[in-house]
Amino acid sequence: MTDAPHDVRNLHDAERRHRIRVRALSLRLTSVRAVRRARWGFLGSCLSVSDLLAVLVEHLRLAGDGAETPDHDRLVLSKGHAAPALYAALTGWEGDGTYAQLGSPYQGHPSLRFLPEAGMTTGSLGLGVAAAAGLAHGLALRGGGGRVVVVTGDGELQSGIALEGYQWAVRAGLGNLLVVVDANGYQSGGATPAGMITRRMLESTAPSFSAVDGHDLTRLDAETGRLLGSGTGPAVLWASTVRGKGVPTLEEKPVPMSWLPDDDTLARTEHALASALRAAEEAQEPPRDRSGSGRTIPGRTL
């Protein structure tokens, strides 16, 4: 009998790892499918950020429908050009042909006007960090238990408003703010500057800081939980990622952010990801919804 709690914990951990892995594959598949059909989008960023989003929605208590209270968490995708991965994480969207189409809720950048689940309208790089700091400060002033997570890029952090927003958050002591850096080494003009100056600045000023492999789901899960629960902040999670993770032509080529491989390459990638997702889903039965309410949408607490 003494082993039962340990066995239950191991089962729970295995289910959790399985759930995150399946979600990460689903986010990648959705991103490839959506961008392939639209023949437009920033696929490299979608793929570098997918593992981060798959882990984050596991930790956050999101309203998911625009009806947030001060006790709900907020997720801000400052690098809004990676929107397809966000849509998949928050709503279970599977990347149909509506991405970036006129009137679609799944616009090229997240928009609260079209999709309340987006958390915040983003697109102009640099604004999300400062806005997230404001959201976190507002929640704290209202006495709520909600936390704010903002996902930004290493290139984006070179903008003045992003750094100034972060520095203000440090001065304000925002313990309910987590800044997650998708450090894939690229920005609009090419590679980010060598020397990791931004990382050193964050590491030396953040009350809580951790650097991880952004594709190591187990470590990402552990460090995200630790930083969100630290109570000191703003906390910074520097996640070293690979732009275009899973698509070799995107991983290896220093091409513009919106460059896309040919359709045959994307078709093969979509097929491979769909096969990997099916295999992962069949490898272990996912946790059952014991509430009887049916399928739970990723990223939404029902």
Short mmCIF file of C-alpha atoms in Angstrom, two decimals:
data_model
loop_
_atom_site.label_atom_id
_atom_site.label_comp_id
_atom_site.label_asym_id
_atom_site.label_seq_id
_atom_site.Cartn_x
_atom_site.Cartn_y
_atom_site.Cartn_z
CA MET A 1 0.00 0.00 0.00
CA THR A 2 2.88 2.36 0.67
CA ASP A 3 3.79 2.26 -3.02
CA ALA A 4 0.36 3.39 -4.21
CA PRO A 5 0.93 7.17 -4.03
CA HIS A 6 4.19 6.77 -5.97
CA ASP A 7 2.49 4.62 -8.60
CA VAL A 8 -0.35 7.11 -8.97
CA ARG A 9 2.12 9.97 -9.33
CA ASN A 10 4.07 8.09 -11.99
CA LEU A 11 0.86 7.39 -13.89
CA HIS A 12 -0.14 11.04 -13.67
CA ASP A 13 3.30 12.17 -14.87
CA ALA A 14 3.19 9.71 -17.79
CA GLU A 15 -0.25 10.94 -18.81
CA ARG A 16 0.95 14.54 -18.58
CA ARG A 17 4.04 13.90 -20.73
CA HIS A 18 1.91 12.07 -23.27
CA ARG A 19 -0.64 14.88 -23.39
CA ILE A 20 2.01 17.56 -23.94
CA ARG A 21 3.79 15.53 -26.62
CA VAL A 22 0.55 14.93 -28.53
CA ARG A 23 -0.36 18.61 -28.24
CA ALA A 24 3.05 19.74 -29.55
CA LEU A 25 2.72 17.48 -32.59
CA SER A 26 -0.81 18.75 -33.17
CA LEU A 27 0.35 22.37 -33.07
CA ARG A 28 3.05 21.64 -35.66
CA LEU A 29 0.66 19.79 -37.93
CA THR A 30 -1.93 22.57 -37.71
CA SER A 31 0.68 25.22 -38.50
CA VAL A 32 1.97 23.38 -41.57
CA ARG A 33 -1.54 22.62 -42.80
CA ALA A 34 -2.77 26.20 -42.35
CA VAL A 35 0.24 27.88 -43.95
CA ARG A 36 0.36 25.37 -46.80
CA ARG A 37 -3.25 26.03 -47.75
CA ALA A 38 -2.89 29.79 -47.47
CA ARG A 39 0.52 29.78 -49.22
CA TRP A 40 1.44 32.49 -46.77
CA GLY A 41 2.61 32.68 -43.19
CA PHE A 42 5.62 32.57 -40.90
CA LEU A 43 6.00 28.84 -40.61
CA GLY A 44 9.51 28.91 -39.16
CA SER A 45 8.31 30.83 -36.10
CA CYS A 46 5.20 28.65 -35.74
CA LEU A 47 7.38 25.56 -35.55
CA SER A 48 9.96 27.03 -33.17
CA VAL A 49 7.28 28.13 -30.71
CA SER A 50 5.03 25.05 -30.82
CA ASP A 51 6.68 23.19 -27.94
CA LEU A 52 6.58 26.30 -25.75
CA LEU A 53 2.85 26.82 -26.31
CA ALA A 54 2.12 23.11 -25.82
CA VAL A 55 3.67 23.31 -22.35
CA LEU A 56 2.27 26.71 -21.39
CA VAL A 57 -1.40 25.79 -21.88
CA GLU A 58 -0.80 22.83 -19.57
CA HIS A 59 -0.01 25.24 -16.74
CA LEU A 60 -2.34 28.18 -17.33
CA ARG A 61 -5.92 28.63 -16.20
CA LEU A 62 -7.37 30.37 -19.23
CA ALA A 63 -10.97 31.48 -19.62
CA GLY A 64 -10.74 30.74 -23.31
CA ASP A 65 -13.79 32.75 -24.34
CA GLY A 66 -13.02 36.36 -23.50
CA ALA A 67 -14.81 36.13 -20.12
CA GLU A 68 -11.69 36.40 -17.97
CA THR A 69 -11.84 37.29 -14.29
CA PRO A 70 -8.91 38.67 -12.25
CA ASP A 71 -8.17 35.10 -11.21
CA HIS A 72 -7.76 33.80 -14.76
CA ASP A 73 -4.33 33.66 -16.37
CA ARG A 74 -3.53 35.49 -19.62
CA LEU A 75 -1.37 34.29 -22.50
CA VAL A 76 0.02 36.95 -24.84
CA LEU A 77 1.78 35.95 -28.07
CA SER A 78 3.85 39.07 -28.69
CA LYS A 79 5.34 37.49 -31.82
CA GLY A 80 1.88 37.38 -33.33
CA HIS A 81 3.10 36.15 -36.72
CA ALA A 82 3.21 32.64 -35.15
CA ALA A 83 -0.58 32.82 -34.82
CA PRO A 84 -1.53 29.38 -36.26
CA ALA A 85 0.28 27.61 -33.41
CA LEU A 86 -1.50 29.84 -30.89
CA TYR A 87 -4.92 29.17 -32.44
CA ALA A 88 -4.32 25.43 -32.26
CA ALA A 89 -3.16 25.64 -28.64
CA LEU A 90 -6.11 27.71 -27.45
CA THR A 91 -9.06 26.41 -29.45
CA GLY A 92 -8.16 23.01 -30.86
CA TRP A 93 -8.29 24.48 -34.39
CA GLU A 94 -6.88 22.02 -36.93
CA GLY A 95 -5.73 24.42 -39.64
CA ASP A 96 -8.44 24.42 -42.24
CA GLY A 97 -8.41 26.68 -45.27
CA THR A 98 -9.68 29.74 -43.38
CA TYR A 99 -6.30 30.98 -42.14
CA ALA A 100 -5.69 34.64 -43.09
CA GLN A 101 -8.91 34.75 -45.12
CA LEU A 102 -11.27 37.72 -45.18
CA GLY A 103 -13.73 37.48 -42.29
CA SER A 104 -12.09 34.44 -40.72
CA PRO A 105 -11.50 34.36 -36.94
CA TYR A 106 -8.06 32.91 -37.73
CA GLN A 107 -6.36 36.03 -39.04
CA GLY A 108 -2.69 36.33 -39.93
CA HIS A 109 -2.11 37.89 -36.50
CA PRO A 110 -4.23 37.34 -33.37
CA SER A 111 -7.16 39.74 -33.10
CA LEU A 112 -9.60 39.98 -30.21
CA ARG A 113 -12.14 41.40 -32.64
CA PHE A 114 -12.30 38.06 -34.44
CA LEU A 115 -11.28 35.60 -31.72
CA PRO A 116 -11.66 36.40 -27.99
CA GLU A 117 -9.56 33.33 -27.15
CA ALA A 118 -6.50 35.12 -28.56
CA GLY A 119 -5.95 36.92 -25.25
CA MET A 120 -4.62 40.08 -26.88
CA THR A 121 -4.41 41.62 -30.33
CA THR A 122 -0.75 41.45 -31.39
CA GLY A 123 1.30 41.84 -34.52
CA SER A 124 3.52 44.92 -34.29
CA LEU A 125 6.66 43.48 -32.77
CA GLY A 126 7.77 44.68 -29.35
CA LEU A 127 4.38 45.77 -28.04
CA GLY A 128 3.41 42.53 -26.34
CA VAL A 129 6.00 42.63 -23.56
CA ALA A 130 5.02 46.12 -22.39
CA ALA A 131 1.30 45.33 -22.69
CA ALA A 132 1.72 42.10 -20.73
CA ALA A 133 3.46 44.04 -17.97
CA GLY A 134 0.47 46.37 -17.86
CA LEU A 135 -1.94 43.42 -17.70
CA ALA A 136 0.03 41.84 -14.86
CA HIS A 137 0.13 45.12 -12.95
CA GLY A 138 -3.61 45.57 -13.40
CA LEU A 139 -4.36 42.07 -12.11
CA ALA A 140 -2.16 42.69 -9.07
CA LEU A 141 -3.91 45.99 -8.33
CA ARG A 142 -7.28 44.22 -8.48
CA GLY A 143 -6.10 41.59 -6.02
CA GLY A 144 -6.54 38.76 -8.49
CA GLY A 145 -4.55 35.57 -8.59
CA GLY A 146 -4.19 35.61 -12.36
CA ARG A 147 -0.78 35.38 -13.98
CA VAL A 148 0.38 36.73 -17.32
CA VAL A 149 2.71 34.91 -19.68
CA VAL A 150 4.10 36.70 -22.72
CA VAL A 151 5.91 34.81 -25.50
CA THR A 152 8.38 36.97 -27.35
CA GLY A 153 11.36 36.44 -29.65
CA ASP A 154 15.06 37.16 -29.19
CA GLY A 155 15.00 39.49 -32.19
CA GLU A 156 11.90 41.28 -30.95
CA LEU A 157 13.58 42.03 -27.63
CA GLN A 158 15.92 44.45 -29.39
CA SER A 159 13.06 46.94 -29.72
CA GLY A 160 13.05 49.80 -27.24
CA ILE A 161 9.46 49.39 -26.08
CA ALA A 162 10.00 45.69 -25.26
CA LEU A 163 13.09 46.33 -23.14
CA GLU A 164 11.60 49.38 -21.47
CA GLY A 165 8.45 47.43 -20.66
CA TYR A 166 10.52 44.63 -19.17
CA GLN A 167 12.67 47.04 -17.15
CA TRP A 168 9.53 48.70 -15.77
CA ALA A 169 8.18 45.26 -14.79
CA VAL A 170 11.39 44.62 -12.83
CA ARG A 171 11.09 47.93 -11.00
CA ALA A 172 7.43 47.21 -10.24
CA GLY A 173 8.34 43.75 -8.92
CA LEU A 174 5.68 41.96 -10.97
CA GLY A 175 5.75 38.47 -9.49
CA ASN A 176 2.79 37.43 -11.66
CA LEU A 177 4.58 37.97 -14.99
CA LEU A 178 6.55 35.36 -16.93
CA VAL A 179 8.47 36.37 -20.06
CA VAL A 180 9.15 33.38 -22.33
CA VAL A 181 11.76 34.03 -25.02
CA ASP A 182 11.53 31.92 -28.17
CA ALA A 183 15.23 32.32 -28.98
CA ASN A 184 15.40 30.84 -32.47
CA GLY A 185 18.27 33.06 -33.59
CA TYR A 186 16.43 34.91 -36.35
CA GLN A 187 14.71 38.24 -36.93
CA SER A 188 13.31 40.14 -39.91
CA GLY A 189 16.74 41.15 -41.17
CA GLY A 190 18.38 37.75 -40.76
CA ALA A 191 20.25 36.25 -37.82
CA THR A 192 20.10 37.94 -34.43
CA PRO A 193 23.37 39.56 -33.27
CA ALA A 194 25.98 37.18 -31.94
CA GLY A 195 27.07 37.35 -28.33
CA MET A 196 23.70 36.78 -26.64
CA ILE A 197 23.77 40.32 -25.21
CA THR A 198 20.02 40.33 -24.59
CA ARG A 199 20.17 37.02 -22.74
CA ARG A 200 22.95 38.27 -20.47
CA MET A 201 20.98 41.41 -19.68
CA LEU A 202 17.88 39.41 -18.79
CA GLU A 203 19.82 36.88 -16.76
CA SER A 204 21.51 39.63 -14.73
CA THR A 205 18.30 41.55 -13.99
CA ALA A 206 15.45 39.03 -13.76
CA PRO A 207 14.51 38.05 -10.20
CA SER A 208 13.98 34.51 -11.54
CA PHE A 209 15.69 33.22 -14.69
CA SER A 210 16.11 29.87 -16.38
CA ALA A 211 17.63 28.85 -19.72
CA VAL A 212 16.48 25.61 -21.35
CA ASP A 213 16.42 23.69 -24.60
CA GLY A 214 13.13 24.90 -26.02
CA HIS A 215 12.36 21.49 -27.52
CA ASP A 216 12.98 19.43 -24.37
CA LEU A 217 9.38 19.03 -23.28
CA THR A 218 10.18 17.50 -19.89
CA ARG A 219 12.58 20.27 -18.91
CA LEU A 220 10.31 22.94 -20.33
CA ASP A 221 7.42 21.62 -18.28
CA ALA A 222 9.46 21.54 -15.07
CA GLU A 223 11.00 25.01 -15.46
CA THR A 224 7.72 26.61 -16.51
CA GLY A 225 6.05 25.27 -13.39
CA ARG A 226 8.93 26.39 -11.19
CA LEU A 227 9.00 29.93 -12.55
CA LEU A 228 5.22 30.36 -12.48
CA GLY A 229 5.18 29.23 -8.88
CA SER A 230 8.21 31.18 -7.71
CA GLY A 231 6.25 34.26 -6.67
CA THR A 232 9.19 36.48 -7.63
CA GLY A 233 9.35 38.30 -10.84
CA PRO A 234 9.15 39.13 -13.50
CA ALA A 235 10.51 35.69 -14.27
CA VAL A 236 12.26 34.93 -17.57
CA LEU A 237 12.41 31.58 -19.37
CA TRP A 238 15.00 31.71 -22.15
CA ALA A 239 14.17 28.84 -24.52
CA SER A 240 16.76 28.09 -27.18
CA THR A 241 14.82 26.84 -30.20
CA VAL A 242 15.32 25.94 -33.85
CA ARG A 243 13.43 28.01 -36.39
CA GLY A 244 11.37 25.68 -38.56
CA LYS A 245 11.87 22.75 -36.18
CA GLY A 246 10.85 19.58 -38.02
CA VAL A 247 11.20 20.95 -41.57
CA PRO A 248 14.86 20.58 -42.64
CA THR A 249 14.67 23.15 -45.45
CA LEU A 250 13.51 25.74 -42.93
CA GLU A 251 15.91 24.64 -40.21
CA GLU A 252 19.00 24.86 -42.38
CA LYS A 253 18.48 27.86 -44.65
CA PRO A 254 19.01 31.50 -43.59
CA VAL A 255 15.94 32.57 -45.54
CA PRO A 256 13.49 35.46 -44.89
CA MET A 257 10.95 34.90 -42.13
CA SER A 258 8.02 34.44 -44.51
CA TRP A 259 9.84 32.17 -46.98
CA LEU A 260 8.09 28.85 -47.64
CA PRO A 261 9.32 25.58 -49.15
CA ASP A 262 7.62 24.25 -52.27
CA ASP A 263 4.26 22.53 -51.91
CA ASP A 264 5.69 19.03 -52.35
CA THR A 265 7.96 19.58 -49.33
CA LEU A 266 5.09 20.93 -47.26
CA ALA A 267 2.87 18.03 -48.34
CA ARG A 268 5.48 15.49 -47.23
CA THR A 269 5.93 17.34 -43.96
CA GLU A 270 2.19 17.41 -43.33
CA HIS A 271 1.94 13.68 -44.02
CA ALA A 272 4.87 12.88 -41.72
CA LEU A 273 3.47 14.98 -38.88
CA ALA A 274 0.00 13.45 -39.28
CA SER A 275 1.55 9.97 -39.08
CA ALA A 276 3.60 10.90 -36.02
CA LEU A 277 0.53 12.36 -34.33
CA ARG A 278 -1.53 9.22 -34.99
CA ALA A 279 1.28 7.04 -33.63
CA ALA A 280 1.59 9.19 -30.51
CA GLU A 281 -2.15 9.11 -29.90
CA GLU A 282 -2.20 5.34 -30.24
CA ALA A 283 0.90 4.74 -28.13
CA GLN A 284 -0.94 5.41 -24.89
CA GLU A 285 -4.58 6.06 -24.22
CA PRO A 286 -4.93 9.74 -23.35
CA PRO A 287 -6.44 10.70 -19.98
CA ARG A 288 -10.19 10.36 -19.91
CA ASP A 289 -12.47 13.27 -19.21
CA ARG A 290 -14.08 12.08 -15.99
CA SER A 291 -16.49 15.02 -15.89
CA GLY A 292 -18.57 13.48 -18.64
CA SER A 293 -18.50 16.71 -20.62
CA GLY A 294 -16.64 15.23 -23.58
CA ARG A 295 -13.47 16.46 -25.22
CA THR A 296 -11.55 19.17 -23.42
CA ILE A 297 -10.25 21.95 -25.64
CA PRO A 298 -6.50 22.50 -25.12
CA GLY A 299 -5.82 25.70 -23.22
CA ARG A 300 -9.36 26.14 -21.94
CA THR A 301 -10.54 25.39 -18.41
CA LEU A 302 -14.19 24.38 -18.63
#
